Protein backbone atom coordinates (compact mmCIF):
# COMPACT_ATOMS: atom_id res chain seq x y z
CA UNK A 1 0.00 0.00 0.00
CA UNK A 2 2.81 2.39 0.85
CA UNK A 3 4.45 1.78 -2.50
CA UNK A 4 1.17 2.52 -4.29
CA UNK A 5 0.75 5.82 -2.47
CA UNK A 6 4.35 6.79 -3.24
CA UNK A 7 3.61 6.30 -6.94
CA UNK A 8 0.24 8.03 -6.97
CA UNK A 9 1.18 11.22 -5.13
CA UNK A 10 3.88 12.40 -7.58
CA UNK A 11 1.58 11.51 -10.48
CA UNK A 12 -1.30 13.53 -8.99
CA UNK A 13 1.02 16.49 -8.36
CA UNK A 14 2.17 16.32 -11.96
CA UNK A 15 -1.42 16.45 -13.18
CA UNK A 16 -2.09 19.52 -11.07
CA UNK A 17 0.93 21.28 -12.51
CA UNK A 18 -0.13 20.42 -16.03
CA UNK A 19 -3.61 21.81 -15.40
CA UNK A 20 -2.43 25.03 -13.74
CA UNK A 21 -2.79 28.09 -16.00
CA UNK A 22 0.51 29.45 -17.25
CA UNK A 23 1.45 33.06 -17.78
CA UNK A 24 -0.21 33.04 -21.20
CA UNK A 25 -3.62 32.59 -19.54
CA UNK A 26 -3.32 35.37 -17.00
CA UNK A 27 -6.29 37.70 -17.30
CA UNK A 28 -4.80 41.00 -16.21
CA UNK A 29 -1.93 41.55 -18.69
CA UNK A 30 -4.00 40.45 -21.68
CA UNK A 31 -6.97 42.59 -20.71
CA UNK A 32 -4.83 45.65 -20.01
CA UNK A 33 -2.95 45.32 -23.30
CA UNK A 34 -6.21 45.32 -25.26
CA UNK A 35 -7.69 48.18 -23.22
CA UNK A 36 -4.58 50.30 -23.72
CA UNK A 37 -4.65 49.76 -27.49
CA UNK A 38 -8.41 50.39 -27.73
CA UNK A 39 -8.05 53.76 -25.99
CA UNK A 40 -5.98 55.02 -28.91
CA UNK A 41 -8.70 54.20 -31.47
CA UNK A 42 -10.35 57.62 -31.67
CA UNK A 43 -13.67 57.56 -33.64
CA UNK A 44 -12.87 61.07 -34.88
CA UNK A 45 -10.08 59.56 -37.00
CA UNK A 46 -12.31 57.22 -39.03
CA UNK A 47 -15.13 57.65 -41.55
CA UNK A 48 -17.51 54.96 -42.73
CA UNK A 49 -20.90 54.10 -44.18
CA UNK A 50 -23.06 51.77 -42.10
CA UNK A 51 -25.65 49.66 -43.91
CA UNK A 52 -28.26 47.94 -41.74
CA UNK A 53 -30.71 45.36 -43.07
CA UNK A 54 -33.44 44.83 -40.48
CA UNK A 55 -36.13 42.17 -40.75
CA UNK A 56 -38.99 42.43 -38.27
CA UNK A 57 -41.17 39.35 -37.73
CA UNK A 58 -44.56 38.87 -36.10
CA UNK A 59 -47.97 37.26 -36.63
CA UNK A 60 -48.69 37.94 -40.30
CA UNK A 61 -45.84 40.47 -40.46
CA UNK A 62 -42.45 40.41 -42.15
CA UNK A 63 -40.96 43.84 -42.77
CA UNK A 64 -37.55 44.41 -44.33
CA UNK A 65 -35.81 47.78 -44.08
CA UNK A 66 -32.40 48.74 -45.46
CA UNK A 67 -30.86 51.88 -43.95
CA UNK A 68 -27.60 53.56 -44.96
CA UNK A 69 -25.98 55.97 -42.49
CA UNK A 70 -22.69 57.88 -42.71
CA UNK A 71 -20.17 58.90 -40.05
CA UNK A 72 -17.60 61.45 -41.27
CA UNK A 73 -15.51 61.61 -38.11
CA UNK A 74 -17.51 64.48 -36.63
CA UNK A 75 -21.20 63.88 -37.26
CA UNK A 76 -23.79 61.44 -38.56
CA UNK A 77 -25.98 61.77 -41.63
CA UNK A 78 -28.81 59.56 -42.85
CA UNK A 79 -28.14 58.68 -46.50
CA UNK A 80 -31.14 56.55 -47.48
CA UNK A 81 -33.95 54.29 -46.30
CA UNK A 82 -34.86 51.47 -48.67
CA UNK A 83 -32.92 53.26 -51.40
CA UNK A 84 -34.94 56.46 -51.09
CA UNK A 85 -34.43 59.91 -49.59
CA UNK A 86 -35.28 59.76 -45.85
CA UNK A 87 -38.60 61.24 -44.76
CA UNK A 88 -38.98 63.75 -41.95
CA UNK A 89 -40.06 60.93 -39.64
CA UNK A 90 -37.02 58.85 -40.59
CA UNK A 91 -34.74 61.80 -39.82
CA UNK A 92 -36.40 62.37 -36.45
CA UNK A 93 -35.90 58.75 -35.38
CA UNK A 94 -32.35 58.76 -36.76
CA UNK A 95 -31.35 61.85 -34.78
CA UNK A 96 -32.82 60.39 -31.60
CA UNK A 97 -31.00 57.08 -32.05
CA UNK A 98 -27.59 58.56 -32.89
CA UNK A 99 -27.82 61.04 -30.02
CA UNK A 100 -28.49 58.23 -27.54
CA UNK A 101 -25.84 55.79 -28.79
CA UNK A 102 -22.05 56.15 -28.95
CA UNK A 103 -20.31 55.91 -32.32
CA UNK A 104 -19.49 52.23 -32.97
CA UNK A 105 -15.84 51.31 -33.11
CA UNK A 106 -12.98 49.36 -31.61
CA UNK A 107 -12.35 52.10 -29.03
CA UNK A 108 -15.35 50.82 -27.10
CA UNK A 109 -13.38 47.70 -26.12
CA UNK A 110 -11.64 49.86 -23.50
CA UNK A 111 -14.73 50.29 -21.32
CA UNK A 112 -16.22 46.93 -22.20
CA UNK A 113 -13.23 44.76 -21.30
CA UNK A 114 -12.75 46.61 -18.03
CA UNK A 115 -15.65 44.41 -16.86
CA UNK A 116 -14.00 41.13 -18.00
CA UNK A 117 -13.40 38.83 -15.03
CA UNK A 118 -12.33 35.47 -16.43
CA UNK A 119 -10.14 34.00 -19.17
CA UNK A 120 -10.33 30.62 -20.87
CA UNK A 121 -9.51 28.79 -24.09
CA UNK A 122 -12.33 27.74 -26.41
CA UNK A 123 -12.68 24.53 -28.44
CA UNK A 124 -10.65 26.08 -31.28
CA UNK A 125 -7.77 27.01 -29.01
CA UNK A 126 -8.59 30.73 -28.95
CA UNK A 127 -8.27 32.79 -25.79
CA UNK A 128 -11.57 34.28 -24.65
CA UNK A 129 -12.39 36.90 -22.05
CA UNK A 130 -15.68 36.53 -20.19
CA UNK A 131 -17.79 39.52 -19.20
CA UNK A 132 -20.48 38.44 -16.72
CA UNK A 133 -22.49 41.69 -16.99
CA UNK A 134 -21.99 44.38 -19.61
CA UNK A 135 -21.19 47.89 -18.35
CA UNK A 136 -24.00 50.44 -18.48
CA UNK A 137 -24.43 52.07 -21.89
CA UNK A 138 -22.94 49.19 -23.88
CA UNK A 139 -26.17 48.18 -25.65
CA UNK A 140 -29.11 50.53 -26.06
CA UNK A 141 -32.45 50.21 -27.80
CA UNK A 142 -34.93 52.94 -28.73
CA UNK A 143 -36.52 52.50 -25.28
CA UNK A 144 -33.46 52.37 -23.03
CA UNK A 145 -30.28 50.67 -21.85
CA UNK A 146 -30.42 46.85 -21.74
CA UNK A 147 -26.76 46.26 -20.84
CA UNK A 148 -27.44 44.93 -17.32
CA UNK A 149 -29.41 42.05 -18.83
CA UNK A 150 -26.53 40.94 -21.06
CA UNK A 151 -23.22 39.09 -20.78
CA UNK A 152 -20.34 38.99 -23.23
CA UNK A 153 -17.45 36.95 -24.54
CA UNK A 154 -14.49 38.45 -26.40
CA UNK A 155 -12.53 36.12 -28.68
CA UNK A 156 -8.88 37.15 -28.96
CA UNK A 157 -6.56 37.05 -31.96
CA UNK A 158 -3.09 38.53 -32.39
CA UNK A 159 -1.20 40.53 -34.98
CA UNK A 160 2.60 40.38 -34.76
CA UNK A 161 2.26 39.30 -31.16
CA UNK A 162 -0.18 42.08 -30.27
CA UNK A 163 -3.57 40.87 -28.97
CA UNK A 164 -6.88 42.29 -30.17
CA UNK A 165 -10.56 41.37 -30.05
CA UNK A 166 -11.53 39.55 -33.25
CA UNK A 167 -15.12 38.80 -32.24
CA UNK A 168 -17.43 39.98 -29.49
CA UNK A 169 -20.43 37.82 -28.63
CA UNK A 170 -23.19 39.34 -26.51
CA UNK A 171 -26.26 37.47 -25.27
CA UNK A 172 -29.09 37.82 -22.79
CA UNK A 173 -28.52 36.51 -19.26
CA UNK A 174 -32.23 36.44 -18.49
CA UNK A 175 -35.64 37.36 -19.83
CA UNK A 176 -36.32 41.06 -19.50
CA UNK A 177 -38.75 43.79 -20.51
CA UNK A 178 -38.01 46.51 -23.03
CA UNK A 179 -40.98 48.50 -21.79
CA UNK A 180 -44.26 47.72 -20.07
CA UNK A 181 -45.46 45.73 -23.08
CA UNK A 182 -42.56 43.79 -24.64
CA UNK A 183 -40.89 40.82 -22.94
CA UNK A 184 -37.56 39.80 -24.51
CA UNK A 185 -36.90 36.06 -24.29
CA UNK A 186 -33.68 35.96 -26.32
CA UNK A 187 -31.08 38.45 -27.54
CA UNK A 188 -27.80 37.67 -29.29
CA UNK A 189 -25.37 40.02 -31.03
CA UNK A 190 -22.06 39.25 -32.73
CA UNK A 191 -19.55 41.93 -33.72
CA UNK A 192 -16.59 41.02 -35.94
CA UNK A 193 -13.38 43.06 -36.12
CA UNK A 194 -10.86 42.98 -38.96
CA UNK A 195 -7.43 44.53 -39.38
CA UNK A 196 -7.41 47.64 -41.55
CA UNK A 197 -4.67 48.74 -43.97
CA UNK A 198 -2.82 50.31 -41.03
CA UNK A 199 -2.82 46.99 -39.16
CA UNK A 200 -5.28 48.21 -36.54
CA UNK A 201 -8.56 46.40 -35.77
CA UNK A 202 -11.82 48.03 -36.80
CA UNK A 203 -15.44 47.01 -36.73
CA UNK A 204 -16.34 45.13 -39.94
CA UNK A 205 -19.82 43.68 -39.38
CA UNK A 206 -22.49 42.95 -36.81
CA UNK A 207 -25.45 40.63 -36.60
CA UNK A 208 -28.19 40.62 -34.00
CA UNK A 209 -31.22 38.47 -33.36
CA UNK A 210 -33.92 39.16 -30.80
CA UNK A 211 -37.10 37.31 -29.87
CA UNK A 212 -39.91 38.35 -27.58
CA UNK A 213 -43.62 38.56 -26.97
CA UNK A 214 -46.29 41.21 -26.56
CA UNK A 215 -49.92 40.53 -25.56
CA UNK A 216 -49.19 36.82 -26.01
CA UNK A 217 -47.97 37.23 -29.61
CA UNK A 218 -44.43 36.10 -30.43
CA UNK A 219 -42.17 38.10 -32.72
CA UNK A 220 -38.62 39.24 -33.22
CA UNK A 221 -36.09 41.09 -35.34
CA UNK A 222 -32.87 40.23 -37.15
CA UNK A 223 -30.28 42.89 -38.04
CA UNK A 224 -27.32 42.50 -40.38
CA UNK A 225 -24.89 45.43 -40.37
CA UNK A 226 -21.85 46.10 -42.55
CA UNK A 227 -19.27 48.89 -42.36
CA UNK A 228 -17.53 50.34 -45.41
CA UNK A 229 -14.61 52.63 -44.51
CA UNK A 230 -13.68 55.70 -46.53
CSV table of N, CA and C in Angstrom, one decimal, residues 7-113:
chain,number,residue,atom,x,y,z
A,7,UNK,N,3.7,6.1,-5.5
A,7,UNK,CA,3.6,6.3,-6.9
A,7,UNK,C,2.5,7.3,-7.3
A,8,UNK,N,1.4,7.2,-6.6
A,8,UNK,CA,0.2,8.0,-7.0
A,8,UNK,C,0.4,9.5,-6.6
A,9,UNK,N,1.1,9.8,-5.5
A,9,UNK,CA,1.2,11.2,-5.1
A,9,UNK,C,2.0,12.1,-6.1
A,10,UNK,N,3.2,11.6,-6.6
A,10,UNK,CA,3.9,12.4,-7.6
A,10,UNK,C,3.1,12.5,-8.9
A,11,UNK,N,2.4,11.5,-9.3
A,11,UNK,CA,1.6,11.5,-10.5
A,11,UNK,C,0.5,12.6,-10.4
A,12,UNK,N,-0.2,12.6,-9.2
A,12,UNK,CA,-1.3,13.5,-9.0
A,12,UNK,C,-0.8,15.0,-9.0
A,13,UNK,N,0.4,15.2,-8.4
A,13,UNK,CA,1.0,16.5,-8.4
A,13,UNK,C,1.4,16.9,-9.8
A,14,UNK,N,1.8,16.0,-10.6
A,14,UNK,CA,2.2,16.3,-12.0
A,14,UNK,C,1.0,16.7,-12.8
A,15,UNK,N,-0.2,16.1,-12.5
A,15,UNK,CA,-1.4,16.5,-13.2
A,15,UNK,C,-1.9,17.8,-12.8
A,16,UNK,N,-1.7,18.2,-11.5
A,16,UNK,CA,-2.1,19.5,-11.1
A,16,UNK,C,-1.2,20.6,-11.7
A,17,UNK,N,0.0,20.3,-11.9
A,17,UNK,CA,0.9,21.3,-12.5
A,17,UNK,C,0.6,21.4,-14.0
A,18,UNK,N,0.2,20.4,-14.6
A,18,UNK,CA,-0.1,20.4,-16.0
A,18,UNK,C,-1.4,21.2,-16.3
A,19,UNK,N,-2.3,21.1,-15.3
A,19,UNK,CA,-3.6,21.8,-15.4
A,19,UNK,C,-3.6,23.3,-15.0
A,20,UNK,N,-2.5,23.7,-14.2
A,20,UNK,CA,-2.4,25.0,-13.7
A,20,UNK,C,-2.2,26.0,-14.9
A,21,UNK,N,-3.0,27.1,-14.9
A,21,UNK,CA,-2.8,28.1,-16.0
A,21,UNK,C,-1.4,28.7,-16.0
A,22,UNK,N,-0.8,28.8,-17.1
A,22,UNK,CA,0.5,29.5,-17.2
A,22,UNK,C,0.4,31.0,-17.4
A,23,UNK,N,1.5,31.6,-17.6
A,23,UNK,CA,1.4,33.1,-17.8
A,23,UNK,C,0.6,33.5,-19.0
A,24,UNK,N,0.5,32.6,-20.0
A,24,UNK,CA,-0.2,33.0,-21.2
A,24,UNK,C,-1.7,33.1,-21.0
A,25,UNK,N,-2.2,32.6,-19.8
A,25,UNK,CA,-3.6,32.6,-19.5
A,25,UNK,C,-3.9,33.5,-18.4
A,26,UNK,N,-3.0,34.4,-18.1
A,26,UNK,CA,-3.3,35.4,-17.0
A,26,UNK,C,-4.2,36.4,-17.6
A,27,UNK,N,-5.3,36.8,-16.8
A,27,UNK,CA,-6.3,37.7,-17.3
A,27,UNK,C,-5.8,39.1,-17.4
A,28,UNK,N,-5.1,39.6,-16.3
A,28,UNK,CA,-4.8,41.0,-16.2
A,28,UNK,C,-3.9,41.6,-17.3
A,29,UNK,N,-2.8,40.9,-17.6
A,29,UNK,CA,-1.9,41.6,-18.7
A,29,UNK,C,-2.6,41.5,-20.1
A,30,UNK,N,-3.3,40.5,-20.4
A,30,UNK,CA,-4.0,40.5,-21.7
A,30,UNK,C,-5.1,41.5,-21.8
A,31,UNK,N,-5.9,41.6,-20.7
A,31,UNK,CA,-7.0,42.6,-20.7
A,31,UNK,C,-6.4,44.0,-20.8
A,32,UNK,N,-5.4,44.3,-20.0
A,32,UNK,CA,-4.8,45.7,-20.0
A,32,UNK,C,-4.2,46.0,-21.3
A,33,UNK,N,-3.6,45.0,-22.0
A,33,UNK,CA,-2.9,45.3,-23.3
A,33,UNK,C,-4.0,45.7,-24.3
A,34,UNK,N,-5.1,45.0,-24.3
A,34,UNK,CA,-6.2,45.3,-25.3
A,34,UNK,C,-6.9,46.7,-24.9
A,35,UNK,N,-7.1,46.9,-23.6
A,35,UNK,CA,-7.7,48.2,-23.2
A,35,UNK,C,-6.8,49.4,-23.6
A,36,UNK,N,-5.5,49.2,-23.4
A,36,UNK,CA,-4.6,50.3,-23.7
A,36,UNK,C,-4.6,50.6,-25.2
A,37,UNK,N,-4.6,49.6,-26.0
A,37,UNK,CA,-4.7,49.8,-27.5
A,37,UNK,C,-6.0,50.4,-27.9
A,38,UNK,N,-7.1,49.9,-27.3
A,38,UNK,CA,-8.4,50.4,-27.7
A,38,UNK,C,-8.6,51.9,-27.4
A,39,UNK,N,-7.9,52.4,-26.4
A,39,UNK,CA,-8.1,53.8,-26.0
A,39,UNK,C,-7.5,54.7,-27.0
A,40,UNK,N,-6.6,54.2,-27.9
A,40,UNK,CA,-6.0,55.0,-28.9
A,40,UNK,C,-6.8,55.1,-30.2
A,41,UNK,N,-7.9,54.3,-30.3
A,41,UNK,CA,-8.7,54.2,-31.5
A,41,UNK,C,-9.8,55.3,-31.4
A,42,UNK,N,-9.4,56.5,-31.7
A,42,UNK,CA,-10.4,57.6,-31.7
A,42,UNK,C,-11.4,57.6,-32.8
A,43,UNK,N,-12.7,57.6,-32.5
A,43,UNK,CA,-13.7,57.6,-33.6
A,43,UNK,C,-13.6,58.8,-34.5
A,44,UNK,N,-13.0,59.9,-34.1
A,44,UNK,CA,-12.9,61.1,-34.9
A,44,UNK,C,-11.9,60.9,-36.0
A,45,UNK,N,-11.1,59.8,-36.0
A,45,UNK,CA,-10.1,59.6,-37.0
A,45,UNK,C,-10.6,58.6,-38.1
A,46,UNK,N,-11.8,58.2,-38.0
A,46,UNK,CA,-12.3,57.2,-39.0
A,46,UNK,C,-13.6,57.8,-39.7
A,47,UNK,N,-13.9,57.3,-40.9
A,47,UNK,CA,-15.1,57.6,-41.6
A,47,UNK,C,-15.6,56.4,-42.2
A,48,UNK,N,-16.9,56.2,-42.1
A,48,UNK,CA,-17.5,55.0,-42.7
A,48,UNK,C,-19.0,55.1,-43.1
A,49,UNK,N,-19.5,54.3,-43.9
A,49,UNK,CA,-20.9,54.1,-44.2
A,49,UNK,C,-21.4,52.8,-43.5
A,50,UNK,N,-22.5,52.9,-42.8
A,50,UNK,CA,-23.1,51.8,-42.1
A,50,UNK,C,-24.4,51.4,-42.8
A,51,UNK,N,-24.4,50.2,-43.3
A,51,UNK,CA,-25.6,49.7,-43.9
A,51,UNK,C,-26.3,48.6,-43.0
A,52,UNK,N,-27.5,48.9,-42.6
A,52,UNK,CA,-28.3,47.9,-41.7
A,52,UNK,C,-29.5,47.4,-42.5
A,53,UNK,N,-29.5,46.1,-42.5
A,53,UNK,CA,-30.7,45.4,-43.1
A,53,UNK,C,-31.5,44.8,-41.9
A,54,UNK,N,-32.6,45.3,-41.6
A,54,UNK,CA,-33.4,44.8,-40.5
A,54,UNK,C,-34.7,44.1,-41.0
A,55,UNK,N,-34.9,42.9,-40.4
A,55,UNK,CA,-36.1,42.2,-40.8
A,55,UNK,C,-36.9,42.0,-39.5
A,56,UNK,N,-38.1,42.5,-39.4
A,56,UNK,CA,-39.0,42.4,-38.3
A,56,UNK,C,-40.1,41.4,-38.5
A,57,UNK,N,-40.2,40.5,-37.6
A,57,UNK,CA,-41.2,39.4,-37.7
A,57,UNK,C,-42.3,39.4,-36.7
A,58,UNK,N,-43.4,38.9,-37.0
A,58,UNK,CA,-44.6,38.9,-36.1
A,58,UNK,C,-45.7,38.1,-36.8
A,59,UNK,N,-46.8,38.0,-36.0
A,59,UNK,CA,-48.0,37.3,-36.6
A,59,UNK,C,-48.5,38.0,-37.9
A,60,UNK,N,-48.3,37.3,-39.0
A,60,UNK,CA,-48.7,37.9,-40.3
A,60,UNK,C,-47.9,39.1,-40.8
A,61,UNK,N,-46.7,39.3,-40.1
A,61,UNK,CA,-45.8,40.5,-40.5
A,61,UNK,C,-44.4,40.0,-40.8
A,62,UNK,N,-43.9,40.6,-41.9
A,62,UNK,CA,-42.5,40.4,-42.1
A,62,UNK,C,-42.0,41.7,-42.9
A,63,UNK,N,-41.4,42.6,-42.2
A,63,UNK,CA,-41.0,43.8,-42.8
A,63,UNK,C,-39.4,43.9,-42.9
A,64,UNK,N,-39.0,44.3,-44.1
A,64,UNK,CA,-37.5,44.4,-44.3
A,64,UNK,C,-37.2,45.9,-44.6
A,65,UNK,N,-36.2,46.4,-43.9
A,65,UNK,CA,-35.8,47.8,-44.1
A,65,UNK,C,-34.3,47.8,-44.2
A,66,UNK,N,-33.8,48.6,-45.2
A,66,UNK,CA,-32.4,48.7,-45.5
A,66,UNK,C,-32.1,50.2,-45.3
A,67,UNK,N,-31.2,50.5,-44.3
A,67,UNK,CA,-30.9,51.9,-43.9
A,67,UNK,C,-29.4,52.1,-44.1
A,68,UNK,N,-29.0,53.2,-44.8
A,68,UNK,CA,-27.6,53.6,-45.0
A,68,UNK,C,-27.3,54.9,-44.2
A,69,UNK,N,-26.4,54.8,-43.3
A,69,UNK,CA,-26.0,56.0,-42.5
A,69,UNK,C,-24.5,56.3,-42.7
A,70,UNK,N,-24.1,57.5,-42.5
A,70,UNK,CA,-22.7,57.9,-42.7
A,70,UNK,C,-22.1,58.6,-41.5
A,71,UNK,N,-20.9,58.2,-41.1
A,71,UNK,CA,-20.2,58.9,-40.1
A,71,UNK,C,-18.9,59.5,-40.7
A,72,UNK,N,-18.7,60.8,-40.6
A,72,UNK,CA,-17.6,61.5,-41.3
A,72,UNK,C,-16.5,61.8,-40.3
A,73,UNK,N,-16.5,61.3,-39.1
A,73,UNK,CA,-15.5,61.6,-38.1
A,73,UNK,C,-15.9,62.7,-37.1
A,74,UNK,N,-17.0,63.4,-37.5
A,74,UNK,CA,-17.5,64.5,-36.6
A,74,UNK,C,-19.0,64.3,-36.4
A,75,UNK,N,-19.7,63.9,-37.4
A,75,UNK,CA,-21.2,63.9,-37.3
A,75,UNK,C,-21.8,62.8,-38.1
A,76,UNK,N,-23.0,62.4,-37.8
A,76,UNK,CA,-23.8,61.4,-38.6
A,76,UNK,C,-24.7,62.1,-39.6
A,77,UNK,N,-25.0,61.4,-40.7
A,77,UNK,CA,-26.0,61.8,-41.6
A,77,UNK,C,-26.7,60.5,-42.1
A,78,UNK,N,-28.0,60.7,-42.4
A,78,UNK,CA,-28.8,59.6,-42.9
A,78,UNK,C,-28.8,59.6,-44.4
A,79,UNK,N,-28.3,58.7,-45.0
A,79,UNK,CA,-28.1,58.7,-46.5
A,79,UNK,C,-29.4,58.2,-47.2
A,80,UNK,N,-29.9,57.1,-46.8
A,80,UNK,CA,-31.1,56.6,-47.5
A,80,UNK,C,-31.9,55.5,-46.6
A,81,UNK,N,-33.1,55.3,-46.9
A,81,UNK,CA,-34.0,54.3,-46.3
A,81,UNK,C,-34.7,53.6,-47.4
A,82,UNK,N,-34.3,52.3,-47.6
A,82,UNK,CA,-34.9,51.5,-48.7
A,82,UNK,C,-34.6,52.1,-50.0
A,83,UNK,N,-33.4,52.7,-50.1
A,83,UNK,CA,-32.9,53.3,-51.4
A,83,UNK,C,-33.5,54.6,-51.7
A,84,UNK,N,-34.3,55.2,-50.8
A,84,UNK,CA,-34.9,56.5,-51.1
A,84,UNK,C,-34.5,57.5,-50.1
A,85,UNK,N,-34.7,58.8,-50.5
A,85,UNK,CA,-34.4,59.9,-49.6
A,85,UNK,C,-35.2,59.8,-48.3
A,86,UNK,N,-34.6,59.9,-47.1
A,86,UNK,CA,-35.3,59.8,-45.9
A,86,UNK,C,-36.4,60.8,-45.7
A,87,UNK,N,-37.5,60.3,-45.1
A,87,UNK,CA,-38.6,61.2,-44.8
A,87,UNK,C,-38.3,62.0,-43.5
A,88,UNK,N,-39.1,63.0,-43.2
A,88,UNK,CA,-39.0,63.7,-42.0
A,88,UNK,C,-39.1,62.9,-40.7
A,89,UNK,N,-39.9,61.8,-40.8
A,89,UNK,CA,-40.1,60.9,-39.6
A,89,UNK,C,-38.8,60.1,-39.5
A,90,UNK,N,-38.3,59.6,-40.6
A,90,UNK,CA,-37.0,58.8,-40.6
A,90,UNK,C,-35.9,59.7,-40.0
A,91,UNK,N,-35.8,60.9,-40.4
A,91,UNK,CA,-34.7,61.8,-39.8
A,91,UNK,C,-34.9,62.0,-38.3
A,92,UNK,N,-36.1,62.2,-37.9
A,92,UNK,CA,-36.4,62.4,-36.5
A,92,UNK,C,-35.9,61.2,-35.6
A,93,UNK,N,-36.3,60.0,-36.1
A,93,UNK,CA,-35.9,58.7,-35.4
A,93,UNK,C,-34.4,58.5,-35.4
A,94,UNK,N,-33.8,58.9,-36.6
A,94,UNK,CA,-32.4,58.8,-36.8
A,94,UNK,C,-31.6,59.7,-35.8
A,95,UNK,N,-32.0,60.9,-35.7
A,95,UNK,CA,-31.3,61.8,-34.8
A,95,UNK,C,-31.5,61.4,-33.3
A,96,UNK,N,-32.6,60.9,-33.0
A,96,UNK,CA,-32.8,60.4,-31.6
A,96,UNK,C,-31.9,59.2,-31.3
A,97,UNK,N,-31.8,58.3,-32.3
A,97,UNK,CA,-31.0,57.1,-32.0
A,97,UNK,C,-29.5,57.4,-32.0
A,98,UNK,N,-29.0,58.2,-32.9
A,98,UNK,CA,-27.6,58.6,-32.9
A,98,UNK,C,-27.2,59.4,-31.7
A,99,UNK,N,-28.1,60.2,-31.2
A,99,UNK,CA,-27.8,61.0,-30.0
A,99,UNK,C,-27.7,60.2,-28.8
A,100,UNK,N,-28.5,59.1,-28.7
A,100,UNK,CA,-28.5,58.2,-27.5
A,100,UNK,C,-27.4,57.2,-27.5
A,101,UNK,N,-26.8,56.9,-28.7
A,101,UNK,CA,-25.8,55.8,-28.8
A,101,UNK,C,-24.5,56.3,-29.2
A,102,UNK,N,-23.4,55.7,-28.6
A,102,UNK,CA,-22.1,56.1,-29.0
A,102,UNK,C,-21.7,55.7,-30.4
A,103,UNK,N,-20.8,56.3,-31.0
A,103,UNK,CA,-20.3,55.9,-32.3
A,103,UNK,C,-19.7,54.5,-32.2
A,104,UNK,N,-20.1,53.6,-33.1
A,104,UNK,CA,-19.5,52.2,-33.0
A,104,UNK,C,-18.0,52.3,-33.4
A,105,UNK,N,-17.3,51.4,-32.8
A,105,UNK,CA,-15.8,51.3,-33.1
A,105,UNK,C,-15.0,50.5,-32.1
A,106,UNK,N,-13.8,50.2,-32.5
A,106,UNK,CA,-13.0,49.4,-31.6
A,106,UNK,C,-12.6,50.0,-30.3
A,107,UNK,N,-12.7,51.4,-30.3
A,107,UNK,CA,-12.3,52.1,-29.0
A,107,UNK,C,-13.2,51.7,-27.9
A,108,UNK,N,-14.4,51.2,-28.2
A,108,UNK,CA,-15.4,50.8,-27.1
A,108,UNK,C,-14.9,49.6,-26.3
A,109,UNK,N,-13.9,48.8,-26.9
A,109,UNK,CA,-13.4,47.7,-26.1
A,109,UNK,C,-12.7,48.1,-24.8
A,110,UNK,N,-12.3,49.4,-24.7
A,110,UNK,CA,-11.6,49.9,-23.5
A,110,UNK,C,-12.6,49.8,-22.3
A,111,UNK,N,-13.8,50.3,-22.4
A,111,UNK,CA,-14.7,50.3,-21.3
A,111,UNK,C,-15.4,48.9,-21.2
A,112,UNK,N,-15.6,48.2,-22.3
A,112,UNK,CA,-16.2,46.9,-22.2
A,112,UNK,C,-15.4,45.9,-21.5
A,113,UNK,N,-14.1,45.8,-21.9
A,113,UNK,CA,-13.2,44.8,-21.3
A,113,UNK,C,-12.8,45.1,-19.9
